[in-house]
Tab-separated table of C-alpha atoms and ligand atoms in Angstrom:
chain	number	residue	atom	x	y	z
R	1	UNK	CA	81.206	24.340	6.731
R	2	UNK	CA	83.631	26.776	8.211
R	3	UNK	CA	80.901	28.377	10.266
R	4	UNK	CA	79.849	25.022	11.695
R	5	UNK	CA	83.389	24.233	12.711
R	6	UNK	CA	83.720	27.573	14.422
R	7	UNK	CA	80.488	27.020	16.306
R	8	UNK	CA	81.555	23.584	17.468
R	9	UNK	CA	84.867	24.937	18.678
R	10	UNK	CA	83.126	27.665	20.594
R	11	UNK	CA	80.738	25.259	22.217
R	12	UNK	CA	83.569	22.971	23.238
R	13	UNK	CA	85.480	25.877	24.690
R	14	UNK	CA	82.565	26.948	26.900
R	15	UNK	CA	81.923	23.497	28.302
R	16	UNK	CA	82.429	24.304	32.012
R	17	UNK	CA	80.037	27.296	31.805
R	18	UNK	CA	77.531	25.144	29.955
R	19	UNK	CA	77.542	22.550	32.742
R	20	UNK	CA	76.892	25.246	35.327
R	21	UNK	CA	74.040	26.610	33.232
R	22	UNK	CA	72.565	23.128	32.798
R	23	UNK	CA	72.723	22.539	36.496
R	24	UNK	CA	71.079	25.885	37.133
R	25	UNK	CA	68.281	25.079	34.653
R	26	UNK	CA	67.911	21.604	36.143
R	27	UNK	CA	67.519	23.061	39.651
R	28	UNK	CA	65.061	25.604	38.322
R	29	UNK	CA	62.992	22.847	36.647
R	30	UNK	CA	63.087	20.806	39.847
R	31	UNK	CA	61.915	23.836	41.738
R	32	UNK	CA	59.157	24.536	39.185
R	33	UNK	CA	58.062	20.927	39.296
R	34	UNK	CA	57.563	21.110	43.045
R	35	UNK	CA	56.038	24.586	42.918
R	36	UNK	CA	52.636	23.681	41.325
R	37	UNK	CA	51.675	21.412	44.215
R	38	UNK	CA	51.507	24.375	46.586
R	39	UNK	CA	47.901	25.393	46.935
R	40	UNK	CA	46.122	28.219	45.217
R	41	UNK	CA	44.056	30.077	47.825
R	42	UNK	CA	41.308	31.002	45.389
R	43	UNK	CA	40.914	27.389	44.141
R	44	UNK	CA	40.812	26.242	47.762
R	45	UNK	CA	38.004	28.688	48.598
R	46	UNK	CA	36.227	27.770	45.359
R	47	UNK	CA	36.206	24.024	46.026
R	48	UNK	CA	35.475	24.268	49.761
R	49	UNK	CA	32.456	26.509	49.179
R	50	UNK	CA	31.264	24.554	46.139
R	51	UNK	CA	31.299	21.345	48.172
R	52	UNK	CA	29.448	23.078	51.011
R	53	UNK	CA	26.645	24.103	48.623
R	54	UNK	CA	26.272	20.549	47.243
R	55	UNK	CA	24.454	17.674	48.843
R	56	UNK	CA	26.099	14.362	48.094
R	57	UNK	CA	23.729	11.668	49.409
R	58	UNK	CA	25.512	8.810	47.606
R	59	UNK	CA	28.993	9.982	48.722
R	60	UNK	CA	30.125	10.196	45.105
R	61	UNK	CA	32.627	12.988	45.719
R	62	UNK	CA	35.343	10.802	47.154
R	63	UNK	CA	38.280	12.665	48.621
R	64	UNK	CA	36.439	15.995	48.613
R	65	UNK	CA	37.653	16.607	52.141
R	66	UNK	CA	39.481	19.461	53.799
R	67	UNK	CA	43.131	18.331	53.467
R	68	UNK	CA	42.621	17.803	49.709
R	69	UNK	CA	40.901	21.198	49.212
R	70	UNK	CA	44.030	22.881	50.549
R	71	UNK	CA	46.154	21.030	48.016
R	72	UNK	CA	43.872	20.084	45.130
R	73	UNK	CA	46.480	19.679	42.398
R	74	UNK	CA	49.321	17.245	41.938
R	75	UNK	CA	50.659	18.045	38.477
R	76	UNK	CA	47.841	17.262	36.048
R	77	UNK	CA	46.178	14.966	38.543
R	78	UNK	CA	43.953	15.880	41.410
R	79	UNK	CA	43.086	13.953	44.517
R	80	UNK	CA	39.558	15.271	44.077
R	81	UNK	CA	37.327	13.072	41.979
R	82	UNK	CA	36.214	14.789	38.763
R	83	UNK	CA	38.825	17.542	38.947
R	84	UNK	CA	41.658	18.019	36.454
R	85	UNK	CA	44.576	20.408	36.941
R	86	UNK	CA	46.894	22.392	34.712
R	87	UNK	CA	49.844	24.400	36.041
R	88	UNK	CA	48.696	23.758	39.591
R	89	UNK	CA	45.237	25.210	39.005
R	90	UNK	CA	41.865	23.492	38.625
R	91	UNK	CA	41.094	23.612	34.941
R	92	UNK	CA	38.285	21.099	34.517
R	93	UNK	CA	35.445	19.968	36.769
R	94	UNK	CA	33.490	16.999	35.386
R	95	UNK	CA	30.896	16.012	37.945
R	96	UNK	CA	28.253	14.520	35.660
R	97	UNK	CA	25.716	11.903	36.878
R	98	UNK	CA	26.796	11.775	40.533
R	99	UNK	CA	23.311	12.235	42.089
R	100	UNK	CA	24.348	15.614	43.462
R	101	UNK	CA	21.655	17.911	44.799
R	102	UNK	CA	21.795	21.274	46.530
R	103	UNK	CA	22.862	24.426	44.714
R	104	UNK	CA	25.793	25.820	42.700
R	105	UNK	CA	27.828	28.116	44.940
R	106	UNK	CA	28.603	31.587	43.507
R	107	UNK	CA	32.131	30.963	44.876
R	108	UNK	CA	32.671	28.658	41.907
R	109	UNK	CA	33.750	31.867	40.183
R	110	UNK	CA	36.952	31.754	42.254
R	111	UNK	CA	38.218	28.820	40.176
R	112	UNK	CA	39.392	31.411	37.648
R	113	UNK	CA	41.367	28.951	35.481
R	114	UNK	CA	38.342	26.761	34.852
R	115	UNK	CA	37.876	25.895	31.171
R	116	UNK	CA	35.311	23.088	31.454
R	117	UNK	CA	32.421	22.999	33.893
R	118	UNK	CA	30.232	19.914	33.568
R	119	UNK	CA	27.646	19.454	36.323
R	120	UNK	CA	25.153	17.739	33.998
R	121	UNK	CA	22.656	15.003	34.929
R	122	UNK	CA	22.394	15.680	38.639
R	123	UNK	CA	19.567	17.153	40.731
R	124	UNK	CA	21.006	20.605	41.336
R	125	UNK	CA	18.474	23.348	42.020
R	126	UNK	CA	18.516	27.110	42.585
R	127	UNK	CA	19.783	29.632	40.072
R	128	UNK	CA	22.781	29.699	37.746
R	129	UNK	CA	25.079	32.120	39.627
R	130	UNK	CA	25.676	35.307	37.636
R	131	UNK	CA	29.163	35.289	39.213
R	132	UNK	CA	30.134	32.680	36.600
R	133	UNK	CA	30.911	35.748	34.446
R	134	UNK	CA	34.278	35.908	36.266
R	135	UNK	CA	35.329	32.582	34.739
R	136	UNK	CA	37.058	34.341	31.874
R	137	UNK	CA	38.672	31.118	30.562
R	138	UNK	CA	35.463	29.113	30.472
R	139	UNK	CA	34.947	27.333	27.143
R	140	UNK	CA	32.455	24.574	28.002
R	141	UNK	CA	29.451	25.022	30.271
R	142	UNK	CA	27.208	21.990	30.638
R	143	UNK	CA	24.526	22.272	33.324
R	144	UNK	CA	21.949	20.163	31.456
R	145	UNK	CA	19.634	17.694	33.177
R	146	UNK	CA	19.228	19.401	36.542
R	147	UNK	CA	16.455	21.347	38.306
R	148	UNK	CA	17.938	24.798	37.845
R	149	UNK	CA	15.442	27.634	38.014
R	150	UNK	CA	15.508	31.405	37.531
R	151	UNK	CA	16.807	33.150	34.441
R	152	UNK	CA	19.859	32.581	32.243
R	153	UNK	CA	22.355	35.225	33.498
R	154	UNK	CA	22.891	37.771	30.677
R	155	UNK	CA	26.394	38.407	32.071
R	156	UNK	CA	27.507	35.009	30.748
R	157	UNK	CA	28.437	36.867	27.567
R	158	UNK	CA	31.513	38.115	29.467
R	159	UNK	CA	32.944	34.576	29.279
R	160	UNK	CA	34.234	35.414	25.823
R	161	UNK	CA	35.752	31.970	25.124
R	162	UNK	CA	32.511	30.051	25.547
R	163	UNK	CA	32.156	27.400	22.828
R	164	UNK	CA	29.430	25.334	24.432
R	165	UNK	CA	26.398	26.340	26.488
R	166	UNK	CA	24.218	23.336	27.265
R	167	UNK	CA	21.336	24.097	29.649
R	168	UNK	CA	18.754	21.672	28.274
R	169	UNK	CA	16.245	19.970	30.617
R	170	UNK	CA	16.091	22.387	33.516
R	171	UNK	CA	13.402	24.734	34.840
R	172	UNK	CA	14.787	27.986	33.541
R	173	UNK	CA	12.348	30.844	32.956
R	174	UNK	CA	12.387	34.222	31.242
R	175	UNK	CA	13.935	35.206	27.920
R	176	UNK	CA	17.137	34.058	26.213
R	177	UNK	CA	19.512	37.006	26.882
R	178	UNK	CA	20.245	38.694	23.579
R	179	UNK	CA	23.804	39.444	24.813
R	180	UNK	CA	24.661	35.761	24.305
R	181	UNK	CA	24.672	36.527	20.589
R	182	UNK	CA	27.943	38.370	21.220
R	183	UNK	CA	29.714	35.071	21.945
R	184	UNK	CA	31.464	34.669	18.599
R	185	UNK	CA	32.974	31.267	19.448
R	186	UNK	CA	29.676	29.715	20.467
R	187	UNK	CA	29.100	26.629	18.325
R	188	UNK	CA	26.804	24.595	20.568
R	189	UNK	CA	23.812	26.123	22.290
R	190	UNK	CA	21.011	24.031	23.769
R	191	UNK	CA	18.243	25.440	25.972
R	192	UNK	CA	15.581	22.900	24.977
R	193	UNK	CA	13.016	21.643	27.516
R	194	UNK	CA	12.937	24.540	29.937
R	195	UNK	CA	10.240	27.110	30.673
R	196	UNK	CA	11.757	29.932	28.668
R	197	UNK	CA	9.546	32.573	27.080
R	198	UNK	CA	9.652	35.440	24.634
R	199	UNK	CA	11.217	35.865	21.238
R	200	UNK	CA	14.474	34.093	20.361
R	201	UNK	CA	16.994	36.964	19.939
R	202	UNK	CA	17.886	37.338	16.233
R	203	UNK	CA	21.553	37.387	17.281
R	204	UNK	CA	21.166	33.762	18.495
R	205	UNK	CA	18.568	32.421	16.063
R	206	UNK	CA	19.989	34.323	13.097
R	207	UNK	CA	20.709	32.394	9.965
R	208	UNK	CA	24.175	32.212	8.487
R	209	UNK	CA	23.514	31.795	4.801
R	210	UNK	CA	20.480	29.552	4.409
R	211	UNK	CA	21.020	27.683	7.688
R	212	UNK	CA	20.067	28.802	11.181
R	213	UNK	CA	22.999	29.381	13.523
R	214	UNK	CA	21.388	26.835	15.846
R	215	UNK	CA	18.521	24.675	14.607
R	216	UNK	CA	15.067	24.298	16.131
R	217	UNK	CA	16.083	21.339	18.324
R	218	UNK	CA	18.130	23.775	20.457
R	219	UNK	CA	14.957	25.642	21.411
R	220	UNK	CA	12.196	22.996	21.428
R	221	UNK	CA	10.169	22.148	24.527
R	222	UNK	CA	9.773	25.740	25.742
R	223	UNK	CA	6.052	26.393	25.467
R	224	UNK	CA	6.267	30.203	25.312
R	225	UNK	CA	9.393	30.640	23.200
R	226	UNK	CA	8.904	31.830	19.624
R	227	UNK	CA	10.721	33.278	16.634
R	228	UNK	CA	13.190	31.871	14.078
R	229	UNK	CA	14.126	28.977	13.894
R	230	UNK	CA	10.861	28.131	15.676
R	231	UNK	CA	7.526	29.429	14.388
R	232	UNK	CA	7.664	33.201	13.881
R	233	UNK	CA	4.691	34.080	16.054
R	234	UNK	CA	3.486	32.913	19.407
R	235	UNK	CA	0.905	30.185	19.032
R	236	UNK	CA	-0.037	31.119	22.584
R	237	UNK	CA	-2.425	33.698	21.082
R	238	UNK	CA	-4.083	31.002	18.999
R	239	UNK	CA	-4.439	28.583	21.887
R	240	UNK	CA	-5.825	31.394	24.038
R	241	UNK	CA	-8.456	32.019	21.335
R	242	UNK	CA	-9.188	28.296	21.275
R	243	UNK	CA	-9.615	28.251	25.058
R	244	UNK	CA	-11.966	31.258	24.915
R	245	UNK	CA	-13.847	29.625	22.052
R	246	UNK	CA	-14.191	26.320	23.873
R	247	UNK	CA	-15.242	28.143	27.052
R	248	UNK	CA	-17.850	30.255	25.283
R	249	UNK	CA	-19.072	27.301	23.238
R	250	UNK	CA	-19.485	24.972	26.198
R	251	UNK	CA	-21.092	27.772	28.233
R	252	UNK	CA	-23.619	28.404	25.480
R	253	UNK	CA	-24.222	24.674	25.052
R	254	UNK	CA	-24.896	24.127	28.762
R	255	UNK	CA	-27.176	27.176	28.735
R	256	UNK	CA	-29.161	25.706	25.831
R	257	UNK	CA	-29.282	22.264	27.483
R	258	UNK	CA	-30.483	23.637	30.835
R	259	UNK	CA	-32.992	25.894	29.087
R	260	UNK	CA	-34.350	22.911	27.154
R	261	UNK	CA	-34.529	20.796	30.326
R	262	UNK	CA	-36.395	23.546	32.143
R	263	UNK	CA	-38.774	23.962	29.174
R	264	UNK	CA	-39.487	20.226	29.027
R	265	UNK	CA	-39.981	20.100	32.798
R	266	UNK	CA	-42.336	23.065	32.644
R	267	UNK	CA	-44.236	21.505	29.758
R	268	UNK	CA	-44.520	18.137	31.524
R	269	UNK	CA	-45.682	19.646	34.806
R	270	UNK	CA	-48.117	21.867	32.891
R	271	UNK	CA	-49.538	18.817	31.167
R	272	UNK	CA	-49.757	16.980	34.509
R	273	UNK	CA	-51.522	19.925	36.069
R	274	UNK	CA	-53.863	20.142	33.115
R	275	UNK	CA	-54.533	16.423	33.387
R	276	UNK	CA	-55.126	16.718	37.123
R	277	UNK	CA	-57.406	19.661	36.556
R	278	UNK	CA	-59.209	17.689	33.892
R	279	UNK	CA	-59.503	14.737	36.296
R	280	UNK	CA	-60.878	17.027	38.968
R	281	UNK	CA	-63.325	18.431	36.521
R	282	UNK	CA	-64.370	15.023	35.212
R	283	UNK	CA	-64.646	13.824	38.799
R	284	UNK	CA	-66.856	16.720	39.711
R	285	UNK	CA	-68.880	16.457	36.556
R	286	UNK	CA	-71.254	13.608	37.497
R	287	UNK	CA	-72.497	15.608	40.477
R	288	UNK	CA	-74.027	18.091	38.208
L	1	NAG	C1	42.679	10.642	47.929
L	1	NAG	O1	43.554	11.536	48.585
L	1	NAG	C2	44.754	10.943	49.068
L	1	NAG	C3	45.593	12.025	49.734
L	1	NAG	O2	44.814	12.752	50.629
L	1	NAG	C4	45.537	10.308	47.954
L	1	NAG	O3	46.654	9.635	48.444
L	1	NAG	C5	44.638	9.326	47.196
L	1	NAG	O4	45.323	8.846	46.067
L	1	NAG	C6	43.380	10.021	46.755
L	1	NAG	N1	42.515	9.085	46.064
L	1	NAG	C7	42.061	9.302	44.852
L	1	NAG	C8	41.108	8.264	44.315
L	1	NAG	O5	42.364	10.277	44.192
L	2	NAG	C1	26.134	17.691	28.385
L	2	NAG	O1	25.993	16.594	29.254
L	2	NAG	C2	25.031	15.645	28.833
L	2	NAG	C3	24.872	14.604	29.936
L	2	NAG	O2	26.086	14.256	30.498
L	2	NAG	C4	25.465	15.053	27.515
L	2	NAG	O3	24.534	14.112	27.064
L	2	NAG	C5	25.586	16.184	26.502
L	2	NAG	O4	26.060	15.679	25.279
L	2	NAG	C6	26.531	17.257	27.000
L	2	NAG	N1	26.485	18.387	26.096
L	2	NAG	C7	27.461	18.686	25.264
L	2	NAG	C8	27.231	19.840	24.378
L	2	NAG	O5	28.491	18.027	25.200
L	3	NAG	C1	22.609	37.994	11.028
L	3	NAG	O1	23.726	37.449	10.362
L	3	NAG	C2	24.207	38.226	9.295
L	3	NAG	C3	25.360	37.451	8.673
L	3	NAG	O2	25.047	36.107	8.553
L	3	NAG	C4	24.656	39.577	9.817
L	3	NAG	O3	25.076	40.378	8.750
L	3	NAG	C5	23.501	40.254	10.538
L	3	NAG	O4	23.940	41.464	11.125
L	3	NAG	C6	22.969	39.338	11.619
L	3	NAG	N1	21.809	39.946	12.254
L	3	NAG	C7	21.652	39.994	13.564
L	3	NAG	C8	20.424	40.635	14.055
L	3	NAG	O5	22.478	39.523	14.331
L	4	NAG	C1	20.035	19.935	14.324
L	4	NAG	O1	21.439	19.917	14.284
L	4	NAG	C2	22.011	18.724	14.750
L	4	NAG	C3	23.507	18.875	14.697
L	4	NAG	O2	23.902	20.180	14.638
L	4	NAG	C4	21.547	17.561	13.897
L	4	NAG	O3	22.065	16.367	14.428
L	4	NAG	C5	20.050	17.489	13.892
L	4	NAG	O4	19.605	16.489	13.033
L	4	NAG	C6	19.459	18.816	13.457
L	4	NAG	N1	18.014	18.750	13.591
L	4	NAG	C7	17.192	19.285	12.689
L	4	NAG	C8	15.729	19.150	12.974
L	4	NAG	O5	17.596	19.845	11.687
């Protein structure tokens, strides 16, 4: 009780100082509030070059024009459609289903505060830039439903905060990089319906307890991918055997068929010749 009283007295006594401090803090906050709207040069380069690599035939990216690139953030809002800001930096890009084509610029890696990158359900082609490794805050990567080709960059494992990697329905080739197993936070991983090959790295397909880390649906639709949680061995070997078998079988069959046809033809013409010969003979006979 006594302590409280003392405190109150003290506070009251310092009132003029307190007002000055409050004013100082207020000015500082005002200053800080204005500060975020000044541009970040690396975000500006990121967005300008990303837009240059896109094709936007339906003009979906409204306001993605030069004056807005220079000043992309206004508090949490952005003048750029699909962009979200935090502390004056681009922190989310959600550009799903906007009929975008073209490629993904490697300069996207300059948006270093990016946490969510969703370019899903467009028609983007070319490779996934390995430069994405510089997005050290990236938690969600969704590039599904595009026409991306080339390999999955192994360096993606350097984005240590990745929770979600969704690359399903693209044209990706090559193996699943075993380094991705190092992403301890990864809880969603979908590479289904690509053209991936090789064995699923145990670090990705590994079971935790009785359950696979990611179930078979994450890997389906890749003809040459094998290993747990898919079938343990390539069935490519089996189908190759089947193809050889069918090839040999049909070859042998056609050989037998043509041989038989030739035999029959020979037999028929032999009989005809014999008959003709016989006719000749019988024709000549009465003369004798
Ligand atoms: C487009 O940008 C202008 C400023 O350049 C801004 O006033 C306007 O609100 C923006 N529109 C949208 C939809 O964000
Ligand atoms: C990725 O985007 C697609 C299409 O927009 C969506 O259906 C899918 O659920 C997303 N993936 C994740 C893991 O959220
Ligand atoms: C598979 O997971 C178990 C724990 O669930 C772990 O001890 C083991 O090292 C893992 N194996 C590989 C190849 O990642
Ligand atoms: C795979 O897992 C997802 C959710 O994690 C679940 O919805 C789906 O039914 C599972 N599929 C199989 C075949 O177990």
